[in-house]
Coordinates of C-alpha atoms in Angstrom, one line a residue:
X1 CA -7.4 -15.0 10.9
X2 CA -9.7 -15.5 7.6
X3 CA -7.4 -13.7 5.1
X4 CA -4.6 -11.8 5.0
X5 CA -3.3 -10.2 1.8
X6 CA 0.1 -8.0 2.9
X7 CA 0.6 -6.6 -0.7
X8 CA -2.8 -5.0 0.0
X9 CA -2.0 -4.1 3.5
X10 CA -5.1 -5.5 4.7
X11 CA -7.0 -8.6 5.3
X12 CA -10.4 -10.1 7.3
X13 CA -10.5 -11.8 11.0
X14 CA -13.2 -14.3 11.9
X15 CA -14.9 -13.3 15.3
X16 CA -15.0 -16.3 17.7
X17 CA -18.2 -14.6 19.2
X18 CA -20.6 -14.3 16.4
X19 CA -20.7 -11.2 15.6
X20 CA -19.4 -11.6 12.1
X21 CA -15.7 -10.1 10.8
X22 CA -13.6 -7.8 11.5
X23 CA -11.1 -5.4 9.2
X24 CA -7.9 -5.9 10.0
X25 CA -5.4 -2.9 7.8
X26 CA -1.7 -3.3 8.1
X27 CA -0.7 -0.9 10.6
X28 CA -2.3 -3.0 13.6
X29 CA -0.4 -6.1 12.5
X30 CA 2.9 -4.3 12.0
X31 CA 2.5 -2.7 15.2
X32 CA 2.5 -6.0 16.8
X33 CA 5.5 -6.9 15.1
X34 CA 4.6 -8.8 11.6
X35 CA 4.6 -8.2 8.2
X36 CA 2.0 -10.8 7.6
X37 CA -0.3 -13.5 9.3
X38 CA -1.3 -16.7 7.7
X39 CA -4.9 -17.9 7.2
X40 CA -6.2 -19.8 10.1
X41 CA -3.6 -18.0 12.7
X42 CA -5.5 -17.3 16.2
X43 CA -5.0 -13.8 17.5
X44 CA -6.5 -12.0 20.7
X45 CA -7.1 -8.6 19.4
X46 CA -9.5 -5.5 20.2
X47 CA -12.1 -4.4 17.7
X48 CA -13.5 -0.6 17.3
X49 CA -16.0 0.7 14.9
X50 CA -14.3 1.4 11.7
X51 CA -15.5 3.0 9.2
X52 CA -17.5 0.3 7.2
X53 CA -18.5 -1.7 10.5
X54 CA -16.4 -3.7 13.2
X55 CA -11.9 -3.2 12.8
X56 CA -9.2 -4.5 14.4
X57 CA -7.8 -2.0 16.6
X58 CA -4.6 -3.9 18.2
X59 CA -3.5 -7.5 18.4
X60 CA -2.7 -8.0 21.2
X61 CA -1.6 -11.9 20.9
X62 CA -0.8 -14.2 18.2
X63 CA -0.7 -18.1 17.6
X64 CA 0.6 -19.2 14.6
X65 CA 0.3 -22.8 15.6
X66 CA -3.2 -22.6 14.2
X67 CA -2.1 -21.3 10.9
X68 CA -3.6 -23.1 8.1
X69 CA -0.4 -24.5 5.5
X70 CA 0.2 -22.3 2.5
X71 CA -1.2 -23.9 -0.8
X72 CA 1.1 -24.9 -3.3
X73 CA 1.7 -22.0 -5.8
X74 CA 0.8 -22.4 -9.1
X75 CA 3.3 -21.6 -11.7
X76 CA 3.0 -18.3 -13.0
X77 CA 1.3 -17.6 -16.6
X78 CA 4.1 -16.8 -19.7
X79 CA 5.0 -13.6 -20.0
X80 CA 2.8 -12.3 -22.9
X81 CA 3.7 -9.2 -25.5
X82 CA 3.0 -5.5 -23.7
X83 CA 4.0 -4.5 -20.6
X84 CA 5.5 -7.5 -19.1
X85 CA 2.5 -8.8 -17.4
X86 CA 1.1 -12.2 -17.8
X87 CA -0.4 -13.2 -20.8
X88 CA -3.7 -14.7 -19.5
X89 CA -5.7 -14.9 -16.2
X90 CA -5.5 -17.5 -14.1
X91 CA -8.7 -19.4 -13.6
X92 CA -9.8 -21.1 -10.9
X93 CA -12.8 -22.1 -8.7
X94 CA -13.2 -18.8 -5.6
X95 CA -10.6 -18.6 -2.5
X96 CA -8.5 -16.0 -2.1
X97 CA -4.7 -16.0 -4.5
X98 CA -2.6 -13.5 -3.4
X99 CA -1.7 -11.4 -6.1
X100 CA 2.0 -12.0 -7.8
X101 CA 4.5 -9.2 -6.9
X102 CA 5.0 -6.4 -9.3
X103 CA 7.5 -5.1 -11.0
X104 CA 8.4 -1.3 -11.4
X105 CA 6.1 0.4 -12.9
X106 CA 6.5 0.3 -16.6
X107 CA 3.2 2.1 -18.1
X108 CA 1.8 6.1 -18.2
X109 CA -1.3 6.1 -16.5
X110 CA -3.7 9.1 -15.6
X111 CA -5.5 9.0 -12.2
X112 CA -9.1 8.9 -12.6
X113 CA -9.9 9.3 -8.6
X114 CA -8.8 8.6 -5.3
X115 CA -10.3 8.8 -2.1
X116 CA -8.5 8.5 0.8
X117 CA -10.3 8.5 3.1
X118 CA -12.5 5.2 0.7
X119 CA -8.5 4.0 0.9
X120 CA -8.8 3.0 -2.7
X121 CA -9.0 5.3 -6.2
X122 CA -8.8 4.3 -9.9
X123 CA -6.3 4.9 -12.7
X124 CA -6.7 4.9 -16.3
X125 CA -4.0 3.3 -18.6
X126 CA -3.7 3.6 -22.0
X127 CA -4.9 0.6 -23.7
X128 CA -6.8 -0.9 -21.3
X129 CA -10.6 -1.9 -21.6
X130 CA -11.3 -0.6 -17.5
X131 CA -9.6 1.7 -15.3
X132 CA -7.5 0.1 -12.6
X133 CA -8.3 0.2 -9.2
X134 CA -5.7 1.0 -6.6
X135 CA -5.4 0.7 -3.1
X136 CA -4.1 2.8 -0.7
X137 CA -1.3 0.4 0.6
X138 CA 0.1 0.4 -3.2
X139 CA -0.2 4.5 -2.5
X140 CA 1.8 4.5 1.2
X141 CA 4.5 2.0 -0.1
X142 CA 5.6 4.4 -3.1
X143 CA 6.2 7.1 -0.5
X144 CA 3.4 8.9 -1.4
X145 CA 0.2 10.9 0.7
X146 CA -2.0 10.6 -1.5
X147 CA -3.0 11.0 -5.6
X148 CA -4.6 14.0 -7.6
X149 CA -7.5 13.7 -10.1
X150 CA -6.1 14.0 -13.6
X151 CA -1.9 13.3 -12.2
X152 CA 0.6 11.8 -14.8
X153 CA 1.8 8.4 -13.2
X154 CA 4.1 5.4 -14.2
X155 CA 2.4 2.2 -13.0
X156 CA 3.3 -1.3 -13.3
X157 CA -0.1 -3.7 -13.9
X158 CA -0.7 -6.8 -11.4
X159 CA -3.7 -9.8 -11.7
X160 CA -6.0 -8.8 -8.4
X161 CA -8.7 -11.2 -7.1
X162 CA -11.0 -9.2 -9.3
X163 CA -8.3 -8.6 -12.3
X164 CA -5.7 -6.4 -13.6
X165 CA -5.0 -3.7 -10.9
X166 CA -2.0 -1.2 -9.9
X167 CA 0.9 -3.1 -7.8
X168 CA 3.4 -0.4 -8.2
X169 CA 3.1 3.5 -8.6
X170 CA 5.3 6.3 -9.1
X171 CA 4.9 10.4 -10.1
X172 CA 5.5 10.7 -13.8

């Protein structure tokens, strides 16, 4: 196991033979009865084409003996003025952070696009610089098939590895 991030529903698995990595979503890693698997874990699974090259298919063993510690967490930012989400970024030299959970979704946004079929759309927010992107995972856990082009939505605002994104939606 590379990564695993199981906000996102999703993560990356290293292939022993070579060939590169392989997408691993959620649904395989539920199926064999976890919520989430820790970087470094070993797992026996069976890979199909997916749509942007090699996924995981099914796990069909896992060993978490190989499972790389957690890193200590680092304390979260100070809550800063507007919309109860931290107050700066943290910093910090590459790796993957997991993203902190969020909260219920406290701000109006307007869906710009989602695709999914792409498993991943963006939403625009009032007073924010860039539209946020959300993923599909944030999508399925609110109950929800899908979003429309132009929908009312309430949102709450998480730090992603690539900044401020949608962890929570909901139908305005």
């Amino acid at each position: 196991m590379k990564w695993f991030n199981a906000e996102k529903g999703f993560g990356f698995v290293e292939m022993t033979d070579g060939s590169g990595e392989a997408f691993l979503h959620i649904r395989p890693v539920e199926a064999a009865g976890y919520s989430a698997l820790e970087s470094g874990t070993t797992l026996v699974v069976r890979v199909g084409a997916g749509q942007k090259g090699p996924q995981v298919n099914e796990i069909v063993s896992v060993d978490a003996s190989t499972a790389e510690p957690e890193p200590p967490r680092r304390p979260r930012p100070p809550m800063g003025g507007g919309g109860g989400r931290p107050a700066g970024r943290p910093g910090g030299g590459g790796g993957f952070q997991q993203r902190p959970v969020a909260g219920p979704p406290d701000q109006t946004g307007t869906v710009k696009w989602y695709d999914p079929v792409k498993g991943f759309g963006f939403v625009a927010v009032q007073g924010e610089s860039k539209d946020l992107f959300i993923h599909c995972s944030v999508v399925e856990r609110a109950g929800l098939s899908g979003l429309d082009q132009g929908q009312t939505v309430r949102v709450a605002i998480v730090e992603g590895r690539k900044g401020l994104e949608v962890g929570a939606i909901e139908l305005a």
